[in-house]
Tab-separated table of C-alpha atoms in Angstrom:
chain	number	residue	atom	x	y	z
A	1	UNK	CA	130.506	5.869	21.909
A	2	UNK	CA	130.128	3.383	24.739
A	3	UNK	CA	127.840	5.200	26.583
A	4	UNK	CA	125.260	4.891	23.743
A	5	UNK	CA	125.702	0.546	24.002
A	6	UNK	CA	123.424	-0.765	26.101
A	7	UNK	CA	124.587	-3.570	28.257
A	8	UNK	CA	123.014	-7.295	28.379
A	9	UNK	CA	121.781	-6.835	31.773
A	10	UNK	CA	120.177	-3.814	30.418
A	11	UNK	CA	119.189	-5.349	27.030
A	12	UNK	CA	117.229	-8.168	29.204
A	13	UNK	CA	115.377	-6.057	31.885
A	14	UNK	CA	114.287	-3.881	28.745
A	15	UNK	CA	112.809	-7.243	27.526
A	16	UNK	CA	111.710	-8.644	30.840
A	17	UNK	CA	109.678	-5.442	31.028
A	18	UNK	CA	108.101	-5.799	27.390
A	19	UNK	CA	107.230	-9.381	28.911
A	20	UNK	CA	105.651	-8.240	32.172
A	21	UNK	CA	104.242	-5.661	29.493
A	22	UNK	CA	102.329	-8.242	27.640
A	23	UNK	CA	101.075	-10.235	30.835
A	24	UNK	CA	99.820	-7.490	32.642
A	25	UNK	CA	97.467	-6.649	29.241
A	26	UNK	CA	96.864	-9.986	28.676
A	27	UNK	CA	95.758	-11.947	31.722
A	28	UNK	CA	95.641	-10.746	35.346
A	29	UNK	CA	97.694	-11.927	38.131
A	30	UNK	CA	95.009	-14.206	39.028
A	31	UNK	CA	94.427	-15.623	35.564
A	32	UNK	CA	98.241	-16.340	35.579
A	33	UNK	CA	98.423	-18.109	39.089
A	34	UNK	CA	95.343	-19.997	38.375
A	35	UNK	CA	96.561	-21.227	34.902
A	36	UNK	CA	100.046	-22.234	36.807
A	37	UNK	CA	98.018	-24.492	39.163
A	38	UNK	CA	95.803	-26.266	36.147
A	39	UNK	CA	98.828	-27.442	34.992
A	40	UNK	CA	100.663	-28.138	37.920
A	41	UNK	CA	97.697	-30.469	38.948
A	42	UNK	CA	97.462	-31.499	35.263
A	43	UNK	CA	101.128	-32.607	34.503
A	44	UNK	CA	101.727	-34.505	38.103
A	45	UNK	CA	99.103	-36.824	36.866
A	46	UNK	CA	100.606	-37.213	33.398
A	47	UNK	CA	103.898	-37.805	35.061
A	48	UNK	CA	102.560	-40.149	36.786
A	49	UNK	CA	101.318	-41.713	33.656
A	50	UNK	CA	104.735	-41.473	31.781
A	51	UNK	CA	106.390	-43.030	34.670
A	52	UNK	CA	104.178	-46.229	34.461
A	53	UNK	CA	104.489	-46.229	30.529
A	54	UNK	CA	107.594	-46.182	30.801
A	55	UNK	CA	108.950	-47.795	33.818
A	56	UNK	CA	111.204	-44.990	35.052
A	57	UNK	CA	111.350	-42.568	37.517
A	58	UNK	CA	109.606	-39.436	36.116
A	59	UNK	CA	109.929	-35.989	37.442
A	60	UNK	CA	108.162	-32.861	36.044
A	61	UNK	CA	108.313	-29.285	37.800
A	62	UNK	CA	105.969	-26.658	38.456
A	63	UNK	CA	105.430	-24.579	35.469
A	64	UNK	CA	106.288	-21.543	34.601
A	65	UNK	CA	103.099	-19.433	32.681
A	66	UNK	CA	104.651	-16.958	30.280
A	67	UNK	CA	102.196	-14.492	27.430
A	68	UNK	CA	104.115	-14.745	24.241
A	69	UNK	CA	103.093	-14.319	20.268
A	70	UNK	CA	103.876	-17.156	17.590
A	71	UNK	CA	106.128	-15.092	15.840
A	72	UNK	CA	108.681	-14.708	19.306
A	73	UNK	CA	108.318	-18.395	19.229
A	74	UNK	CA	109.760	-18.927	15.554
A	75	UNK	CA	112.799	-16.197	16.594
A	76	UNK	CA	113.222	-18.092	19.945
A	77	UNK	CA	113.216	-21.425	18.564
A	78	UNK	CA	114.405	-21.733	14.917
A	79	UNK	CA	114.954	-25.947	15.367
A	80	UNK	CA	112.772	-28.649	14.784
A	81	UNK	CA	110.869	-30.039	17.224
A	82	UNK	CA	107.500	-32.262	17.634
A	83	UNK	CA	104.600	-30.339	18.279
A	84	UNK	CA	101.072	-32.586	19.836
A	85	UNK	CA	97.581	-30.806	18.798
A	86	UNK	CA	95.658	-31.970	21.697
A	87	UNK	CA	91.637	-31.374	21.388
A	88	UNK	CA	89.306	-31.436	23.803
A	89	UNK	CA	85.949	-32.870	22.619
A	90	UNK	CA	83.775	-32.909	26.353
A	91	UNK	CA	83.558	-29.979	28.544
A	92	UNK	CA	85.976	-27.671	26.946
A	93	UNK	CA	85.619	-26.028	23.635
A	94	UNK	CA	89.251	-25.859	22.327
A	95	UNK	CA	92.769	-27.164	21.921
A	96	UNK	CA	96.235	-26.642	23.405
A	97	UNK	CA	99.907	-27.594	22.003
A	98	UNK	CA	102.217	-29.683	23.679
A	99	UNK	CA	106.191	-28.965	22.263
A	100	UNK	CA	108.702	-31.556	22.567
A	101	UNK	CA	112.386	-31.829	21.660
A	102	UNK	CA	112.942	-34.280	18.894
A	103	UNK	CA	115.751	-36.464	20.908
A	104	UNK	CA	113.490	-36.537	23.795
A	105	UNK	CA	110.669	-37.981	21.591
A	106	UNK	CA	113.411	-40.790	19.894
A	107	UNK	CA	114.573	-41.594	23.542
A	108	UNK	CA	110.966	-42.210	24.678
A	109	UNK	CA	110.202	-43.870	21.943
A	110	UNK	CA	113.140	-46.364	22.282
A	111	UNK	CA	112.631	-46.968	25.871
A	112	UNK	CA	109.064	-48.132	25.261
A	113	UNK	CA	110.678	-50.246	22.795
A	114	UNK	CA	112.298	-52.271	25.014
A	115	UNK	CA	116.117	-50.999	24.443
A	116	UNK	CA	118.523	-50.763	26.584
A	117	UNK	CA	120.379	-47.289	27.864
A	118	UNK	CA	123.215	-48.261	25.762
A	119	UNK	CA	121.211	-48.882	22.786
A	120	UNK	CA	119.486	-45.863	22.788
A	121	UNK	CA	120.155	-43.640	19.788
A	122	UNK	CA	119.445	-40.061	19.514
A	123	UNK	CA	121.618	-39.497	16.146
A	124	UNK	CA	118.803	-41.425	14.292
A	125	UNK	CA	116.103	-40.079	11.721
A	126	UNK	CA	112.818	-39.332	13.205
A	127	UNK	CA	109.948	-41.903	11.920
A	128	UNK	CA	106.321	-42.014	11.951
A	129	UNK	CA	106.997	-44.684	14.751
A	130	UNK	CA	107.983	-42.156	16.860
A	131	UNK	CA	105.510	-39.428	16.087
A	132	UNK	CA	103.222	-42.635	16.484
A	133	UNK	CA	104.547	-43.457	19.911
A	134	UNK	CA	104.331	-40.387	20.904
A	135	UNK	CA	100.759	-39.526	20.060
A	136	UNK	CA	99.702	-42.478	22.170
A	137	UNK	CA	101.943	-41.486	24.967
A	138	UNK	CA	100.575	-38.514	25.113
A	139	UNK	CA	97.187	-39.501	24.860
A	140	UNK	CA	97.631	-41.318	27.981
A	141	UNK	CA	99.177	-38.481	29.826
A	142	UNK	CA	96.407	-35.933	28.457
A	143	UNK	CA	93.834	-38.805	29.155
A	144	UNK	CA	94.755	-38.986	33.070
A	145	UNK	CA	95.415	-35.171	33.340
A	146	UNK	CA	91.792	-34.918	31.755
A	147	UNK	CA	90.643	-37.312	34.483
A	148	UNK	CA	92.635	-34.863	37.090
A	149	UNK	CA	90.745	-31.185	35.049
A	150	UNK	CA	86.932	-33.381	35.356
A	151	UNK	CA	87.610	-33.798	39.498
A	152	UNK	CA	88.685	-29.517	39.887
A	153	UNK	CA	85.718	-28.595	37.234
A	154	UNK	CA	83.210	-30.850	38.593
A	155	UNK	CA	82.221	-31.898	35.181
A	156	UNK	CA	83.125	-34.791	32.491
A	157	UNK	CA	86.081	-33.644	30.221
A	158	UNK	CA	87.374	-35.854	27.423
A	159	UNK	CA	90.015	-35.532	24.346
A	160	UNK	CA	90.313	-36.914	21.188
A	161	UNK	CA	93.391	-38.779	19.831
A	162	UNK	CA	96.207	-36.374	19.520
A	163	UNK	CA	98.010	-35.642	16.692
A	164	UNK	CA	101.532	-35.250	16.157
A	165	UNK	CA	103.714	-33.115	13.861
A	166	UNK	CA	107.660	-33.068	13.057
A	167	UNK	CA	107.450	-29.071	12.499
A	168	UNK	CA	109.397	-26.014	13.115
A	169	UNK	CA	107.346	-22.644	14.579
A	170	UNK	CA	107.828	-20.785	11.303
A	171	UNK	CA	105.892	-24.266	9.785
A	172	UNK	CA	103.806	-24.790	12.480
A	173	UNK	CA	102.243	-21.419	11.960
A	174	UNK	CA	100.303	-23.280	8.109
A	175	UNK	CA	99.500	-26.067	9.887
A	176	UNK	CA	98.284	-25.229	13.827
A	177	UNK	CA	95.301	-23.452	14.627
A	178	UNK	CA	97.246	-21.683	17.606
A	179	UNK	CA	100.369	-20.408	15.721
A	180	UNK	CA	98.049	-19.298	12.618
A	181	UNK	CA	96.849	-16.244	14.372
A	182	UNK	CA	99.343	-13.085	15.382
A	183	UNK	CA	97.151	-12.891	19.081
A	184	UNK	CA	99.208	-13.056	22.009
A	185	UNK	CA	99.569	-17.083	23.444
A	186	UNK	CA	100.184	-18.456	26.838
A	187	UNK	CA	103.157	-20.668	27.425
A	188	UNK	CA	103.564	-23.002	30.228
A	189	UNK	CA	107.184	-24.216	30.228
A	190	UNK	CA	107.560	-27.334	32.538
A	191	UNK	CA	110.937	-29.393	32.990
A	192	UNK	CA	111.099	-32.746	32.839
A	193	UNK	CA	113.353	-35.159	33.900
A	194	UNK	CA	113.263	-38.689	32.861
A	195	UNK	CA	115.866	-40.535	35.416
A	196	UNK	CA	119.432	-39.798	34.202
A	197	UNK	CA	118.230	-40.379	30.450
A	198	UNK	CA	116.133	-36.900	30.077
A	199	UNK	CA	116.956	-33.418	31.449
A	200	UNK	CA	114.873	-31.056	29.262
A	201	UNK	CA	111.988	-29.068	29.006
A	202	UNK	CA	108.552	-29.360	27.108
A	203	UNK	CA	105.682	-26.071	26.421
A	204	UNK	CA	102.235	-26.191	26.722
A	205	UNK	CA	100.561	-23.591	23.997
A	206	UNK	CA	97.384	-22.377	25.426
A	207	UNK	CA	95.517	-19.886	23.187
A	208	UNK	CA	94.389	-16.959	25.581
A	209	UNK	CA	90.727	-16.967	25.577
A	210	UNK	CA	90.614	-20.973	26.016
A	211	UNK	CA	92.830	-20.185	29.232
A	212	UNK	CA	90.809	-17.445	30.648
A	213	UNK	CA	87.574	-20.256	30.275
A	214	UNK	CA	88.969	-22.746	32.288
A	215	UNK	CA	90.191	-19.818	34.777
A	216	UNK	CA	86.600	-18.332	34.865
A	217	UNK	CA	85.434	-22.025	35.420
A	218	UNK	CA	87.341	-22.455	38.153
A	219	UNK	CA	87.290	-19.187	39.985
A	220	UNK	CA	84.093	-17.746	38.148
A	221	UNK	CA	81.585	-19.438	40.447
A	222	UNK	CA	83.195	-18.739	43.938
A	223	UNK	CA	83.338	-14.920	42.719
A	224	UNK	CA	79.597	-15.406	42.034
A	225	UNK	CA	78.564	-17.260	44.855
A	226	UNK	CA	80.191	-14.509	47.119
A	227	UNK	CA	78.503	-11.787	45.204
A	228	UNK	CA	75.108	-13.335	45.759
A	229	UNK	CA	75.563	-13.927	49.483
A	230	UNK	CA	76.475	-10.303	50.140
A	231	UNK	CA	73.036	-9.685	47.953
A	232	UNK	CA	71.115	-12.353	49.815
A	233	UNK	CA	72.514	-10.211	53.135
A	234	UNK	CA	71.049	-6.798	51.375
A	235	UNK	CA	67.689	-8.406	50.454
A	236	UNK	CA	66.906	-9.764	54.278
A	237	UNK	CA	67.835	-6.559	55.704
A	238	UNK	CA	65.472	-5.056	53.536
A	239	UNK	CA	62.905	-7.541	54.392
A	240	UNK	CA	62.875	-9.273	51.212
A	241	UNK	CA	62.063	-12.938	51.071
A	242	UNK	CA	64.931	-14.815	49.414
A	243	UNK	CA	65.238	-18.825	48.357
A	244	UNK	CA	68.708	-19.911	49.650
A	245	UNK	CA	68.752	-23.518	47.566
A	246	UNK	CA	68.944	-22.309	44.133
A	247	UNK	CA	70.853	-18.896	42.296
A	248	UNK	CA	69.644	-17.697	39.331
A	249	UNK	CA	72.294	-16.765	36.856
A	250	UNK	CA	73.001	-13.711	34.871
A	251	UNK	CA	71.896	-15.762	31.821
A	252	UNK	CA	68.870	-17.019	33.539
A	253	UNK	CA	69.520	-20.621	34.130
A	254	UNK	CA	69.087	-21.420	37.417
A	255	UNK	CA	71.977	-23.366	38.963
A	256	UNK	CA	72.373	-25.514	42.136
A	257	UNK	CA	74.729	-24.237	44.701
A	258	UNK	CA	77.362	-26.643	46.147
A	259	UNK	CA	77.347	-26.167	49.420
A	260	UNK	CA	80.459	-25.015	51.325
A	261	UNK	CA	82.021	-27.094	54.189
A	262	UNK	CA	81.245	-24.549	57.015
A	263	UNK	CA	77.615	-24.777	55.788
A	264	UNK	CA	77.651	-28.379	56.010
A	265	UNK	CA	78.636	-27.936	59.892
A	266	UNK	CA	76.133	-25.596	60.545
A	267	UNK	CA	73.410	-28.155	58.777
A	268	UNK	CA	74.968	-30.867	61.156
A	269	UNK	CA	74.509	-28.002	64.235
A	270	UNK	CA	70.861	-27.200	63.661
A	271	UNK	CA	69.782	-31.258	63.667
A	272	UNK	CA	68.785	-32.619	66.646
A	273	UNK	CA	70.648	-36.075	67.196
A	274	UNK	CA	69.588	-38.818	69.405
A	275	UNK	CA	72.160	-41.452	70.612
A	276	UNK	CA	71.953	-44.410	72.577
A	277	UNK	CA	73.627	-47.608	73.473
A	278	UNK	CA	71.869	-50.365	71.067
A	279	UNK	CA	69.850	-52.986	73.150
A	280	UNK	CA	71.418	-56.538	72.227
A	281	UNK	CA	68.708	-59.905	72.892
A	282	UNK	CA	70.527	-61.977	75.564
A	283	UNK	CA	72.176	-65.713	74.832
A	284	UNK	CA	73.288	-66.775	77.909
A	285	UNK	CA	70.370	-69.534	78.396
A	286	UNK	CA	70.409	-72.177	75.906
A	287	UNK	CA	67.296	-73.810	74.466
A	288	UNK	CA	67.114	-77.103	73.404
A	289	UNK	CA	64.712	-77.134	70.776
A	290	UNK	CA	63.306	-80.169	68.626
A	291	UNK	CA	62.215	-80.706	65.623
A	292	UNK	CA	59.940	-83.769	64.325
A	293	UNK	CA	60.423	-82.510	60.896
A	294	UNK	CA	60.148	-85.916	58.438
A	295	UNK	CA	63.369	-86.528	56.628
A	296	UNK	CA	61.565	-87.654	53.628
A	297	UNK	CA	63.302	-84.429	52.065
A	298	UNK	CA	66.650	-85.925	51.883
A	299	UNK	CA	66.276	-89.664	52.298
A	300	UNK	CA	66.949	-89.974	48.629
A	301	UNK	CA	70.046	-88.884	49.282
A	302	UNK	CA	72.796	-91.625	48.325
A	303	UNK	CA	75.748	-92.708	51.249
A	304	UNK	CA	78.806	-94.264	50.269
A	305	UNK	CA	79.476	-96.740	53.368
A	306	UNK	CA	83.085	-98.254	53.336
A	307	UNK	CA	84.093	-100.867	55.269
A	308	UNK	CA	88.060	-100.981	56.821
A	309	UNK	CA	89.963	-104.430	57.198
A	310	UNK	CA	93.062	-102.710	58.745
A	311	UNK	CA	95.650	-100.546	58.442
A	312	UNK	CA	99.660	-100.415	58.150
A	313	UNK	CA	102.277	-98.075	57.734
A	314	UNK	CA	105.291	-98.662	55.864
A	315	UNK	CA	108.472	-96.272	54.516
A	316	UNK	CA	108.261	-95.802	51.014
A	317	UNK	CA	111.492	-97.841	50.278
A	318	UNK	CA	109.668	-100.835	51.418
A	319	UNK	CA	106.835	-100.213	49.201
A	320	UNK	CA	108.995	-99.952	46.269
A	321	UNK	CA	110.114	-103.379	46.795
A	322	UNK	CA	106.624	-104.775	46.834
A	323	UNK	CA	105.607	-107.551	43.950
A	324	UNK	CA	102.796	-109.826	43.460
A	325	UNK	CA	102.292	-112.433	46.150
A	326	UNK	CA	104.078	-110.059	48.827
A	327	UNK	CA	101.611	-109.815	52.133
A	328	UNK	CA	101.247	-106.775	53.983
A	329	UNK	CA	100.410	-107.323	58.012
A	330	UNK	CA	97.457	-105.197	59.395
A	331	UNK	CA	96.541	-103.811	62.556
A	332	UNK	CA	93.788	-105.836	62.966
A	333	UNK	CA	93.377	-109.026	64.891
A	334	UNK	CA	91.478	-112.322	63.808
A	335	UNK	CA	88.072	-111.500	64.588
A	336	UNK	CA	88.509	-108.433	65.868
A	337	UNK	CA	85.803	-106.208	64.862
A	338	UNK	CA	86.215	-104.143	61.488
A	339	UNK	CA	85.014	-100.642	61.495
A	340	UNK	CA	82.520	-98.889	59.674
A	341	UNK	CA	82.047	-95.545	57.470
A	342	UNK	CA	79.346	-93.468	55.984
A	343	UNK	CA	81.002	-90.828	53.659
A	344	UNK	CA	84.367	-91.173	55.588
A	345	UNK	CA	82.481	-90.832	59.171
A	346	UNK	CA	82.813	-93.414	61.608
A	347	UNK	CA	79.377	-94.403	62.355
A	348	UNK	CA	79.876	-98.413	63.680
A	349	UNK	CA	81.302	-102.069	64.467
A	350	UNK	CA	80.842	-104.964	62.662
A	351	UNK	CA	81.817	-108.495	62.005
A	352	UNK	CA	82.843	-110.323	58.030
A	353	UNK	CA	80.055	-112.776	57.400
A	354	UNK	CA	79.828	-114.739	54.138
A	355	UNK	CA	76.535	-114.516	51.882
A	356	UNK	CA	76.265	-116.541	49.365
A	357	UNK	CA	80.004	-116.201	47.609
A	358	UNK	CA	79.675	-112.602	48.748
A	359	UNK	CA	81.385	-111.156	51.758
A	360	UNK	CA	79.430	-109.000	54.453
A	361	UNK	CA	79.216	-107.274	57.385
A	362	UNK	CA	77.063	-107.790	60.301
A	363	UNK	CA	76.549	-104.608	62.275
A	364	UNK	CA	77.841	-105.681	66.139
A	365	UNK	CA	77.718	-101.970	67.735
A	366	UNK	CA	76.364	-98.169	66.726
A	367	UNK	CA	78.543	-95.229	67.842
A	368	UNK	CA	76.475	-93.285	69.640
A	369	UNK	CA	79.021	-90.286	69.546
A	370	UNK	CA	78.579	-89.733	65.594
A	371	UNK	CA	77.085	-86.041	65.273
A	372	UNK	CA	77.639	-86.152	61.529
């Protein structure tokens, strides 16, 4: 009788095969690894962009790319969870799922809250608060990692405002595009780890033929160019003329090659440069040179002149006890000449005159140093 149980070593190769099964009909090798790197590129720059929204130290790992069908998702995971319909609305045509586990989506939520680790509470009722904080945190992540997918494409690639849903699978499959139809799905599975408050793991739903796009974007033109150089090769043995700048497409648009970094040194080889040491005009000999420009141009120009009696310096405890009538000794001499300013530069001597009831100054030397 025991001989007919199967172990659960057994029981899980049996499924690991079905598994392996599915990939291997699904997507290629290739297609898998390539998918794997998209969102290992995509998520480092969304955890980059959760770490800054939320001021912690985030960490998620490289993914793991799985082919499953929405039905194994509602046996595998019978709980609640929120589920974030991202679209794209610019250089892809289609949408992917983001799954997160409804404590992780409370504790995010109460972190950018302001609260406290004590104060965090993961016992709560979900709210629309959270599904609302969570939309817009992910529509920063998805935002940056959108920024990340335009730089690997080559081409502008925007989202629109996620939504978000408090769903189960077996609900999710009336409501979600993706989990609607019985066609096989990819599944990235990432783990994330949110300093010592989050240890847990979040899926990225990828319908298949919006996964093999961006894998045919990415790898579909260096398969293409390759094909076309070994035909270029064909044609000149053959003595066929062939344009090297442009590649005509199997749908008959003509596209514009990038070129390759090797080609780029060969360009560089086939130029002829020319270097030589610059020639510099000498300034060792000075020239004095004059001008008898009139000053017309700026002789409207007003000049405050300022005329100084003396000066004295005195700790500010004595000037503290000054009062009217107190006299404050100078520097300056009886009848010693008083100096004279023009915009704060010293420009002359002079001595006090009396005009009228008006003091003056009569101009008694010129300092011929002043050079303005």
């Amino acid at each position: 009788m025991d001989k007919d149980i199967l172990s659960q070593e057994e029981i899980d190769m049996l499924l690991k095969g079905d598994d392996e099964s599915l990939e291997g009909e699904v997507i290629t090798d290739i297609e898998k690894d390539a998918i794997g790197e998209i969102g290992n590129i995509s998520m480092g720059t969304a955890a980059t962009t959760l770490s800054t929204l939320l001021n912690r130290k985030v960490i998620i790992t490289t993914p793991k790319v799985q082919v499953t069908t929405a039905g194994e998702l509602s046996h595998e995971y019978p709980i609640p969870f929120v589920a974030v319909d991202v679209r794209y609305k610019e250089g892809f045509e289609g949408s992917n799922i983001l799954i997160i586990k409804v404590d992780d989506v409370k504790i995010i939520t109460d972190i950018m809250m302001g609260k406290d680790e004590d104060e965090i509470d993961v016992n709560r009722e979900l709210t629309d608060m959270d599904l609302s904080a969570i939309s817009e945190v992910m529509n920063q992540m998805m935002g940056s990692s959108a920024t990340s997918l335009s730089e690997i494409f080559l081409k502008k690639i925007d989202i629109e405002p996620p939504k978000s849903y408090n769903i189960t699978f077996s609900e999710g499959r009336k409501k979600l595009d993706i989990l609607k139809s019985s066609d096989p799905i990819i599944k990235v599975s990432f783990k994330m780890e949110v300093e010592d408050l989050i240890d847990s793991e979040i899926m990225q739903l990828i319908p298949v033929d919006f996964g093999q796009e961006m894998v045919e974007s990415l790898i579909g033109d260096s398969e293409e160019e390759v094909a076309s150089t070994e035909a270029v090769h064909m044609m000149e043995e053959k003595g066929v003329g062939v344009q090297r700048e442009m590649d005509m497409a199997p749908s008959g648009v003509k596209r514009q090659k990038t070129p390759t970094v090797d080609n780029k040194f060969e360009k560089m080889e086939d130029e002829h440069v020319i270097v030589r040491k610059p020639q510099f005009e000498a300034f060792d000999s000075s020239v004095d040179v004059s001008y008898n420009e009139s000053i017309d141009l700026i002789s409207d120009i007003p000049v405050e002149l300022t005329v100084e009696l003396g000066r004295a310096m005195k700790k500010i405890s004595e000037i503290l006890e000054y009062g009217p009538g107190t006299v404050i000794e100078l520097d300056k001499l009886v009848g010693e000449p008083l100096d004279i300013y023009a915009n704060g530069k010293f420009i002359a001597k002079g001595e006090v005159v009396v005009i009228d009831d008006n003091f003056g100054i009569r101009i008694t030397d010129i300092n011929n140093n002043y050079s303005g």
